Tab-separated table of C-alpha atoms in Angstrom:
chain	number	residue	atom	x	y	z
A	19	MET	CA	147.920	150.292	-22.534
A	20	PRO	CA	148.279	148.827	-25.934
A	21	LEU	CA	151.376	151.354	-26.370
A	22	ALA	CA	152.928	149.766	-23.463
A	23	ARG	CA	152.128	146.146	-24.555
A	24	ALA	CA	153.857	146.992	-27.617
A	25	ALA	CA	156.859	148.573	-26.033
A	26	LEU	CA	157.218	145.079	-24.035
A	27	ARG	CA	156.906	142.818	-26.807
A	28	TRP	CA	159.961	145.195	-28.633
A	29	SER	CA	161.855	145.136	-25.658
A	30	LEU	CA	161.730	141.148	-24.993
A	31	GLY	CA	161.711	140.006	-28.803
A	32	HIS	CA	164.096	142.968	-30.286
A	33	ALA	CA	165.788	145.159	-28.212
A	34	LEU	CA	167.200	142.860	-25.373
A	35	PRO	CA	168.211	140.158	-28.017
A	36	ARG	CA	169.751	142.935	-29.991
A	37	ALA	CA	171.822	144.431	-27.247
A	38	ALA	CA	173.016	140.836	-26.091
A	39	LEU	CA	174.138	139.671	-29.714
A	40	ARG	CA	175.662	143.053	-30.452
A	41	ARG	CA	177.750	142.582	-27.180
A	42	SER	CA	178.558	138.860	-27.919
A	43	ALA	CA	180.020	140.084	-31.138
A	44	LYS	CA	182.362	142.351	-29.730
A	45	GLN	CA	183.548	139.342	-27.663
A	46	GLY	CA	184.207	137.307	-30.472
A	47	ASP	CA	181.432	135.237	-30.782
A	48	LEU	CA	180.502	134.222	-34.132
A	49	HIS	CA	176.641	133.988	-33.670
A	50	GLY	CA	176.886	137.678	-32.526
A	51	ARG	CA	179.039	138.557	-35.318
A	52	MET	CA	176.849	136.913	-37.756
A	53	PHE	CA	173.697	138.688	-36.423
A	54	VAL	CA	175.831	142.146	-37.139
A	55	ALA	CA	176.928	140.991	-40.462
A	56	THR	CA	173.188	140.300	-41.529
A	57	GLN	CA	172.259	144.207	-41.000
A	58	SER	CA	173.805	144.355	-44.502
A	59	GLY	CA	171.922	142.384	-47.180
A	60	ASP	CA	175.170	141.601	-48.697
A	61	GLN	CA	176.051	138.358	-48.900
A	62	ALA	CA	180.034	139.322	-48.846
A	63	ALA	CA	179.449	140.822	-45.520
A	64	LEU	CA	178.336	137.379	-43.953
A	65	GLU	CA	180.946	135.068	-45.910
A	66	PRO	CA	183.798	135.870	-43.728
A	67	VAL	CA	181.431	134.521	-40.619
A	68	LEU	CA	180.465	131.476	-42.663
A	69	ASP	CA	183.859	130.928	-43.659
A	70	GLU	CA	185.000	131.063	-39.750
A	71	LEU	CA	181.767	128.681	-38.750
A	72	ARG	CA	183.013	125.994	-41.109
A	73	ALA	CA	186.046	125.280	-39.058
A	74	HIS	CA	183.537	124.037	-36.413
A	75	VAL	CA	181.758	121.099	-37.565
A	76	PRO	CA	179.281	119.814	-36.846
A	77	PHE	CA	178.313	122.760	-34.534
A	78	TYR	CA	179.424	125.873	-33.169
A	79	ARG	CA	178.280	126.602	-29.700
A	80	GLY	CA	177.768	130.369	-29.266
A	81	THR	CA	176.808	132.319	-26.229
A	82	TYR	CA	173.053	131.905	-27.091
A	83	ALA	CA	172.497	129.266	-29.871
A	84	SER	CA	174.324	126.541	-31.537
A	85	LEU	CA	174.968	127.374	-35.194
A	86	THR	CA	176.059	124.825	-38.055
A	87	VAL	CA	176.899	125.512	-41.757
A	88	ASP	CA	177.387	121.845	-42.081
A	89	HIS	CA	175.017	120.465	-44.496
A	90	ALA	CA	174.452	116.988	-42.765
A	91	ALA	CA	174.048	118.671	-39.511
A	92	ALA	CA	171.773	121.281	-41.038
A	93	ARG	CA	169.310	118.504	-42.495
A	94	ALA	CA	169.665	116.869	-39.294
A	95	VAL	CA	168.640	119.963	-37.076
A	96	LEU	CA	165.305	120.526	-39.643
A	97	SER	CA	164.624	116.887	-39.311
A	98	ASN	CA	164.810	116.188	-35.667
A	99	PRO	CA	161.623	115.097	-34.105
A	100	ASP	CA	162.795	116.428	-30.881
A	101	ALA	CA	163.421	120.034	-32.104
A	102	GLY	CA	160.334	122.488	-32.519
A	103	ALA	CA	159.896	125.336	-34.796
A	104	ARG	CA	158.267	127.343	-31.836
A	105	PHE	CA	160.676	128.245	-28.801
A	106	LEU	CA	160.078	127.459	-25.330
A	107	ARG	CA	158.526	130.288	-23.004
A	108	ALA	CA	159.841	130.887	-19.477
A	109	ASP	CA	158.284	128.763	-16.502
A	110	ARG	CA	154.456	129.742	-16.915
A	111	GLU	CA	154.701	130.493	-13.166
A	112	SER	CA	157.639	132.892	-13.234
A	113	ALA	CA	157.459	136.840	-13.452
A	114	LEU	CA	159.081	136.724	-16.847
A	115	ALA	CA	156.168	134.320	-18.434
A	116	ARG	CA	153.311	136.475	-16.787
A	117	LEU	CA	154.856	139.671	-18.536
A	118	GLN	CA	155.351	137.727	-21.768
A	119	ALA	CA	151.652	136.550	-21.658
A	120	TRP	CA	150.228	140.073	-21.108
A	121	ALA	CA	152.533	141.687	-23.718
A	122	MET	CA	151.034	138.956	-26.381
A	123	GLU	CA	147.459	139.532	-25.401
A	124	ASP	CA	146.744	142.115	-28.498
A	125	ALA	CA	149.741	141.270	-30.684
A	126	PRO	CA	148.909	140.789	-34.167
A	127	LEU	CA	148.652	137.489	-36.135
A	128	GLY	CA	151.890	137.102	-37.663
A	129	PRO	CA	154.053	134.339	-39.457
A	130	LEU	CA	155.686	133.406	-35.973
A	131	THR	CA	152.802	133.543	-33.831
A	132	PRO	CA	150.389	130.602	-33.378
A	133	PRO	CA	148.780	129.132	-35.152
A	134	SER	CA	150.981	129.610	-38.159
A	135	LEU	CA	152.089	126.816	-39.662
A	136	LEU	CA	155.919	128.138	-39.322
A	137	VAL	CA	155.857	127.672	-35.420
A	138	THR	CA	153.201	124.964	-34.780
A	139	GLU	CA	153.967	121.175	-34.228
A	140	PRO	CA	152.053	118.105	-34.490
A	141	PRO	CA	149.342	117.323	-34.069
A	142	ASP	CA	148.111	120.806	-35.135
A	143	HIS	CA	150.888	121.105	-37.471
A	144	THR	CA	149.869	117.928	-39.149
A	145	ARG	CA	146.227	118.796	-39.400
A	146	TYR	CA	146.861	122.112	-40.921
A	147	ARG	CA	149.119	121.044	-43.455
A	148	LYS	CA	147.258	118.117	-44.582
A	149	LEU	CA	144.379	120.318	-45.147
A	150	VAL	CA	146.528	122.893	-47.090
A	151	SER	CA	148.108	120.331	-48.775
A	152	ARG	CA	145.080	119.102	-50.281
A	153	VAL	CA	144.240	122.516	-51.896
A	154	PHE	CA	148.060	123.132	-52.694
A	155	SER	CA	149.300	119.909	-54.384
A	156	ALA	CA	151.880	119.720	-57.136
A	157	ARG	CA	149.211	118.950	-59.840
A	158	ALA	CA	147.490	121.919	-59.175
A	159	VAL	CA	150.858	123.893	-59.329
A	160	GLU	CA	151.742	122.359	-62.608
A	161	ASN	CA	148.331	123.355	-63.967
A	162	LEU	CA	149.133	126.560	-63.384
A	163	ARG	CA	152.315	126.629	-65.597
A	164	GLY	CA	150.559	127.813	-68.955
A	165	ARG	CA	148.791	130.926	-66.907
A	166	THR	CA	152.395	131.670	-65.342
A	167	GLN	CA	154.074	131.925	-68.909
A	168	GLN	CA	151.135	134.266	-69.840
A	169	ILE	CA	151.385	136.519	-67.152
A	170	ALA	CA	155.365	136.567	-67.478
A	171	THR	CA	154.749	137.547	-71.114
A	172	ASP	CA	152.136	139.993	-70.524
A	173	LEU	CA	154.580	141.867	-67.992
A	174	LEU	CA	157.713	141.919	-70.192
A	175	ASP	CA	155.393	143.226	-73.044
A	176	GLN	CA	154.637	146.163	-70.516
A	177	ILE	CA	158.286	147.000	-70.341
A	178	ASP	CA	160.133	149.265	-72.490
A	179	PRO	CA	163.668	147.800	-72.751
A	180	ARG	CA	165.327	151.097	-74.321
A	181	SER	CA	166.067	152.497	-70.820
A	182	PRO	CA	167.281	150.721	-67.550
A	183	VAL	CA	164.244	149.174	-65.607
A	184	ASP	CA	163.724	148.132	-62.110
A	185	LEU	CA	162.953	144.645	-62.472
A	186	VAL	CA	162.262	144.063	-59.200
A	187	ALA	CA	159.261	146.330	-59.316
A	188	THR	CA	158.150	145.576	-62.788
A	189	TYR	CA	158.858	141.630	-62.990
A	190	CYS	CA	160.102	139.831	-60.052
A	191	SER	CA	157.674	141.031	-57.757
A	192	LEU	CA	154.565	141.225	-59.942
A	193	LEU	CA	154.790	137.679	-61.636
A	194	PRO	CA	154.368	135.820	-58.263
A	195	VAL	CA	152.332	138.192	-56.718
A	196	THR	CA	149.909	137.843	-59.654
A	197	VAL	CA	150.004	134.114	-59.989
A	198	ILE	CA	149.469	133.491	-55.842
A	199	ALA	CA	146.721	136.115	-56.189
A	200	GLU	CA	144.745	134.208	-58.963
A	201	ILE	CA	145.424	130.923	-56.968
A	202	LEU	CA	143.599	132.419	-53.728
A	203	GLY	CA	141.112	134.340	-55.467
A	204	VAL	CA	142.549	137.854	-54.451
A	205	PRO	CA	140.541	140.442	-56.578
A	206	GLU	CA	142.795	142.678	-59.218
A	207	ARG	CA	141.976	145.457	-57.191
A	208	ASP	CA	143.717	144.567	-54.062
A	209	ARG	CA	146.706	143.107	-55.334
A	210	GLU	CA	148.664	146.138	-54.711
A	211	LYS	CA	147.571	146.495	-51.440
A	212	VAL	CA	148.497	142.704	-50.710
A	213	LEU	CA	152.082	143.438	-52.252
A	214	ARG	CA	152.541	146.552	-50.367
A	215	LEU	CA	151.399	144.929	-47.182
A	216	GLY	CA	153.550	141.876	-47.883
A	217	ALA	CA	156.548	143.641	-48.169
A	218	ALA	CA	155.926	145.578	-44.897
A	219	ALA	CA	155.337	142.811	-43.099
A	220	ALA	CA	158.670	140.870	-44.337
A	221	PRO	CA	160.433	142.015	-41.406
A	222	SER	CA	158.433	140.104	-38.823
A	223	LEU	CA	160.514	137.108	-39.589
A	224	ASP	CA	163.414	139.001	-38.328
A	225	LEU	CA	165.438	139.631	-34.899
A	226	GLY	CA	166.592	142.943	-33.267
A	227	LEU	CA	164.296	145.305	-35.254
A	228	SER	CA	164.370	149.280	-34.487
A	229	TRP	CA	161.352	150.376	-32.718
A	230	THR	CA	160.160	152.292	-35.763
A	231	THR	CA	160.638	149.493	-37.720
A	232	PHE	CA	158.670	147.158	-35.217
A	233	ARG	CA	155.768	149.238	-35.349
A	234	GLN	CA	155.634	149.694	-38.905
A	235	VAL	CA	155.584	145.605	-39.139
A	236	GLU	CA	152.809	145.453	-36.721
A	237	SER	CA	150.376	147.722	-38.121
A	238	ALA	CA	151.133	146.330	-41.328
A	239	LEU	CA	150.137	142.850	-40.041
A	240	ARG	CA	147.182	144.474	-38.410
A	241	GLU	CA	146.154	145.913	-41.852
A	242	PHE	CA	146.658	142.648	-43.782
A	243	ASP	CA	144.625	140.508	-41.147
A	244	ARG	CA	141.731	142.863	-41.242
A	245	TRP	CA	141.769	142.698	-45.112
A	246	LEU	CA	142.438	138.943	-44.888
A	247	GLY	CA	139.212	138.648	-42.657
A	248	GLN	CA	137.089	140.415	-45.221
A	249	HIS	CA	138.679	138.425	-47.950
A	250	LEU	CA	137.787	135.326	-46.653
A	251	ASP	CA	134.197	136.656	-45.690
A	252	GLY	CA	133.635	137.146	-48.929
A	253	LEU	CA	134.699	133.946	-50.462
A	254	ARG	CA	132.452	132.046	-47.902
A	255	ARG	CA	129.145	133.978	-49.280
A	256	GLN	CA	130.305	133.418	-52.769
A	257	PRO	CA	132.914	130.834	-52.939
A	258	GLY	CA	135.023	130.519	-56.395
A	259	ASP	CA	137.040	127.795	-58.156
A	260	ASP	CA	140.305	129.128	-56.333
A	261	LEU	CA	142.304	127.315	-53.793
A	262	LEU	CA	141.543	129.572	-50.964
A	263	SER	CA	137.562	128.742	-51.425
A	264	GLN	CA	138.613	125.241	-51.223
A	265	LEU	CA	140.613	125.685	-48.166
A	266	VAL	CA	137.417	127.433	-46.567
A	267	ALA	CA	135.514	124.254	-46.986
A	268	ALA	CA	138.291	121.438	-46.762
A	269	GLN	CA	137.541	119.229	-43.604
A	270	GLU	CA	139.494	116.514	-42.320
A	271	ASP	CA	137.607	113.595	-40.297
A	272	GLY	CA	134.874	116.360	-40.549
A	273	VAL	CA	136.615	119.166	-38.918
A	274	GLY	CA	138.055	122.317	-40.936
A	275	LEU	CA	140.073	125.041	-39.677
A	276	THR	CA	138.861	127.680	-37.249
A	277	ASP	CA	138.459	131.090	-38.304
A	278	LEU	CA	141.585	131.736	-36.307
A	279	GLU	CA	143.757	128.985	-38.282
A	280	LEU	CA	142.009	129.904	-41.622
A	281	ARG	CA	143.054	133.470	-41.423
A	282	SER	CA	146.754	132.313	-40.051
A	283	THR	CA	147.192	129.662	-42.490
A	284	ALA	CA	146.041	131.596	-45.700
A	285	GLY	CA	147.575	134.605	-44.739
A	286	LEU	CA	151.094	132.691	-44.457
A	287	VAL	CA	150.565	131.084	-47.706
A	288	LEU	CA	149.437	134.586	-49.408
A	289	ALA	CA	152.612	136.244	-48.166
A	290	ALA	CA	154.994	133.353	-48.500
A	291	GLY	CA	153.730	132.853	-51.704
A	292	PHE	CA	155.130	135.842	-53.679
A	293	GLU	CA	157.727	136.834	-50.687
A	294	THR	CA	160.469	134.200	-51.401
A	295	THR	CA	159.956	134.138	-54.946
A	296	VAL	CA	160.890	137.688	-55.680
A	297	ASN	CA	164.098	136.869	-54.173
A	298	LEU	CA	164.664	133.908	-56.136
A	299	LEU	CA	163.586	135.766	-59.339
A	300	GLY	CA	165.713	138.770	-58.784
A	301	ASN	CA	168.697	136.588	-57.395
A	302	GLY	CA	168.908	134.471	-60.540
A	303	ILE	CA	168.762	137.437	-63.004
A	304	ALA	CA	171.405	139.100	-61.130
A	305	LEU	CA	173.539	135.993	-61.295
A	306	LEU	CA	172.617	134.807	-64.924
A	307	ALA	CA	173.412	138.466	-66.012
A	308	SER	CA	177.008	137.998	-64.351
A	309	ASN	CA	177.795	134.427	-65.891
A	310	PRO	CA	177.315	134.957	-69.501
A	311	GLU	CA	178.988	131.186	-70.146
A	312	GLN	CA	176.262	129.966	-68.299
A	313	ARG	CA	173.674	131.981	-70.129
A	314	ARG	CA	175.149	130.672	-73.190
A	315	LEU	CA	174.848	127.210	-72.153
A	316	LEU	CA	171.047	127.588	-71.225
A	317	ALA	CA	170.376	129.107	-74.886
A	318	GLU	CA	171.988	126.156	-76.133
A	319	ARG	CA	170.349	123.404	-73.771
A	320	GLU	CA	167.021	124.553	-72.488
A	321	ASP	CA	166.664	121.472	-70.741
A	322	LEU	CA	168.770	122.626	-68.049
A	323	TRP	CA	166.624	125.457	-66.693
A	324	PRO	CA	165.106	123.504	-63.939
A	325	ASN	CA	168.825	122.785	-62.577
A	326	ALA	CA	169.456	126.495	-63.551
A	327	VAL	CA	167.143	127.198	-60.886
A	328	GLU	CA	168.232	124.742	-58.259
A	329	GLU	CA	171.900	126.078	-58.455
A	330	VAL	CA	170.173	129.808	-57.944
A	331	LEU	CA	168.522	128.732	-54.904
A	332	ARG	CA	171.819	126.917	-53.482
A	333	VAL	CA	174.294	129.832	-54.302
A	334	ASP	CA	171.837	132.541	-53.125
A	335	PRO	CA	168.759	131.383	-51.357
A	336	PRO	CA	165.803	133.422	-50.762
A	337	VAL	CA	165.952	132.524	-46.723
A	338	LEU	CA	169.256	132.853	-44.989
A	339	LEU	CA	168.644	130.721	-42.036
A	340	THR	CA	166.032	128.800	-39.763
A	341	GLY	CA	166.082	127.921	-36.027
A	342	ARG	CA	164.916	125.468	-33.933
A	343	MET	CA	164.632	124.693	-30.190
A	344	THR	CA	165.144	121.122	-28.530
A	345	MET	CA	162.168	120.011	-26.912
A	346	ALA	CA	163.638	117.434	-25.130
A	347	ASP	CA	167.033	116.341	-24.515
A	348	THR	CA	168.185	114.691	-27.620
A	349	GLU	CA	170.965	114.002	-29.986
A	350	VAL	CA	171.782	116.363	-33.175
A	351	ALA	CA	174.382	115.066	-35.770
A	352	GLY	CA	175.875	112.922	-32.842
A	353	VAL	CA	175.822	115.664	-30.610
A	354	PRO	CA	174.166	116.040	-27.350
A	355	MET	CA	171.666	118.749	-26.962
A	356	ARG	CA	169.977	119.710	-23.633
A	357	ARG	CA	166.590	120.759	-23.625
A	358	GLY	CA	165.654	124.360	-24.424
A	359	THR	CA	169.079	124.661	-26.728
A	360	VAL	CA	168.410	126.761	-29.815
A	361	MET	CA	169.807	125.914	-32.873
A	362	VAL	CA	170.251	127.619	-36.034
A	363	ALA	CA	170.803	125.912	-39.263
A	364	LEU	CA	172.824	128.478	-41.592
A	365	LEU	CA	170.792	127.621	-45.151
A	366	ALA	CA	173.247	129.599	-46.947
A	367	GLY	CA	176.477	128.164	-45.570
A	368	ALA	CA	175.142	124.509	-45.453
A	369	ASN	CA	174.331	125.256	-49.117
A	370	ARG	CA	178.019	125.708	-49.974
A	371	ASP	CA	179.545	122.869	-47.975
A	372	PRO	CA	182.292	121.841	-49.714
A	373	ARG	CA	182.055	118.225	-48.767
A	374	VAL	CA	178.751	118.068	-50.669
A	375	PHE	CA	178.978	120.525	-53.201
A	376	PRO	CA	182.540	120.857	-54.884
A	377	GLU	CA	183.923	124.506	-55.698
A	378	PRO	CA	180.829	125.617	-53.840
A	379	ASP	CA	181.265	129.059	-54.849
A	380	THR	CA	180.860	128.658	-58.375
A	381	PHE	CA	177.863	129.212	-60.164
A	382	ASP	CA	177.182	126.023	-61.973
A	383	ILE	CA	173.945	125.297	-63.925
A	384	THR	CA	175.316	121.900	-64.754
A	385	ARG	CA	175.984	120.731	-61.331
A	386	GLN	CA	174.424	117.126	-60.841
A	387	ASN	CA	173.646	117.784	-57.158
A	388	ALA	CA	172.284	121.183	-57.167
A	389	ARG	CA	168.914	120.092	-56.022
A	390	ASP	CA	170.324	118.701	-52.666
A	391	HIS	CA	170.434	122.235	-51.194
A	392	LEU	CA	168.421	123.180	-48.295
A	393	SER	CA	166.609	126.382	-49.186
A	394	PHE	CA	163.266	124.959	-49.071
A	395	SER	CA	164.421	123.642	-45.412
A	396	ALA	CA	163.626	119.853	-44.455
A	397	GLY	CA	161.611	117.648	-42.000
A	398	ARG	CA	158.339	118.369	-41.493
A	399	HIS	CA	158.317	122.198	-41.729
A	400	PHE	CA	159.640	121.393	-45.622
A	401	CYS	CA	158.341	124.597	-47.671
A	402	LEU	CA	154.869	123.926	-48.888
A	403	GLY	CA	155.191	126.242	-51.653
A	404	ALA	CA	158.505	124.337	-53.003
A	405	ALA	CA	156.497	123.348	-56.167
A	406	LEU	CA	155.254	126.645	-57.087
A	407	ALA	CA	158.443	128.392	-56.519
A	408	ARG	CA	160.259	126.028	-58.627
A	409	MET	CA	157.914	126.307	-61.357
A	410	GLU	CA	157.565	130.327	-61.233
A	411	GLY	CA	161.460	130.368	-61.239
A	412	GLN	CA	161.815	128.253	-64.291
A	413	VAL	CA	158.717	130.266	-66.120
A	414	GLY	CA	159.939	133.828	-64.919
A	415	LEU	CA	163.618	133.312	-65.469
A	416	ARG	CA	163.511	131.603	-69.010
A	417	THR	CA	161.126	133.966	-70.340
A	418	LEU	CA	163.171	136.915	-69.501
A	419	PHE	CA	166.428	135.654	-70.676
A	420	GLU	CA	164.790	134.126	-73.998
A	421	ARG	CA	163.562	137.578	-75.049
A	422	TYR	CA	166.381	139.457	-73.831
A	423	PRO	CA	169.619	137.120	-73.708
A	424	GLU	CA	172.027	139.834	-72.454
A	425	PRO	CA	170.823	141.965	-69.607
A	426	ARG	CA	173.266	144.029	-67.795
A	427	VAL	CA	172.534	144.823	-64.051
A	428	GLN	CA	173.373	148.716	-63.514
A	429	SER	CA	174.733	150.762	-60.690
A	430	GLY	CA	172.139	151.282	-57.843
A	431	ALA	CA	171.083	147.519	-57.284
A	432	VAL	CA	170.343	147.535	-53.813
A	433	ARG	CA	169.945	144.263	-51.597
A	434	ARG	CA	167.182	144.019	-49.021
A	435	SER	CA	167.813	145.177	-45.524
A	436	THR	CA	165.863	142.136	-44.045
A	437	ARG	CA	167.844	139.447	-42.355
A	438	ILE	CA	166.019	136.579	-42.869
A	439	LEU	CA	164.621	137.022	-46.622
A	440	ARG	CA	167.750	137.708	-48.916
A	441	GLY	CA	166.992	139.582	-52.362
A	442	TYR	CA	167.197	142.693	-54.162
A	443	GLU	CA	164.985	145.800	-53.349
A	444	ARG	CA	165.822	147.288	-56.628
A	445	LEU	CA	167.528	145.860	-59.580
A	446	PRO	CA	168.015	148.244	-62.081
A	447	VAL	CA	168.961	146.644	-65.395
A	448	THR	CA	169.795	147.207	-69.255
A	449	LEU	CA	167.881	144.682	-71.254
A	450	ARG	CA	168.993	145.848	-75.002
A	451	PRO	CA	172.250	146.381	-75.618
């Protein structure tokens, strides 16, 4: 029976949408073509589709969704109060709804299943976010800058610069996972497991997974949830000074998080706390390595590092797109949208809107409005970890390039195969000439 439920979840959530989008791609639908292009982690495969979408302002009406690469329209999608992050299900009395409910009975807890912050809406979302924000504030993040610097330095000390090294494995992944593990009180003995499970579960954000990948993702999510439950039990017995111990005890008007809400929120914060930052660091290293004039400018003007990180986020965002569905008839960017309309905001496209960013394909660390990118989303689902990611990006990239000013990316660099999370799976680099 569990296998039958899993097969139905996969069919409804991946196999059928994949077949439908591939069919629409053959018919010229840009949504379908975008889906096919994201099979490759290479941005170049996606750029022709983004260019064609740019001719349809503010929205391209596809067969299954309305897409936008327009900066203003994307922000409107993300900020619209009538647009929710959780998609409406079929009518509760329908056979499809009953099948969906049956299939989800033993589904693992994941980033796209309630009560995850990614797919909840007010009032629950407001309550969760307020509790998490209290223990994940900008002040708390800034207090971590010194420790993050120490971790970055220690990691570089362990690298032999005399031969090519995969910086994803030795630096980009280890820096953020160490930081978030310390924030959340994860014992050092468990950090390798957390990193492994986080990487295995990353495709859970994607649509159109193969059966094999789907089963691997669900297995990783279950193992991660079991580990997290044990970790939280330990913190209840012996709370520490870490933020997760504070989250366990946090309350709003005398009400804290239930066990399910706590596991979901803690799991999301933990996984999101390093998965996207791995991409930010890897993408930033690749961009700066291929733009020597920008590296030289940073060496002359250290004050540009924060803006350089914003430009990395704009040019090669760690997250490609995000979706919303209208909960009621509404208007978005002046366009009427019926209830149940799926809207896709292509963040990578909006970040290169030429009406907002002149010469949008140029990597320019002096760009005055680089911070106007939408890589952290917008509205009520604006990324809670934005301050942490920015700080880690500044420290991680600056520390690497100050020690090794002229890194060279070698052949063998491979982009991740995930559709939503965009970055490098392997990044072999020669650090010293």
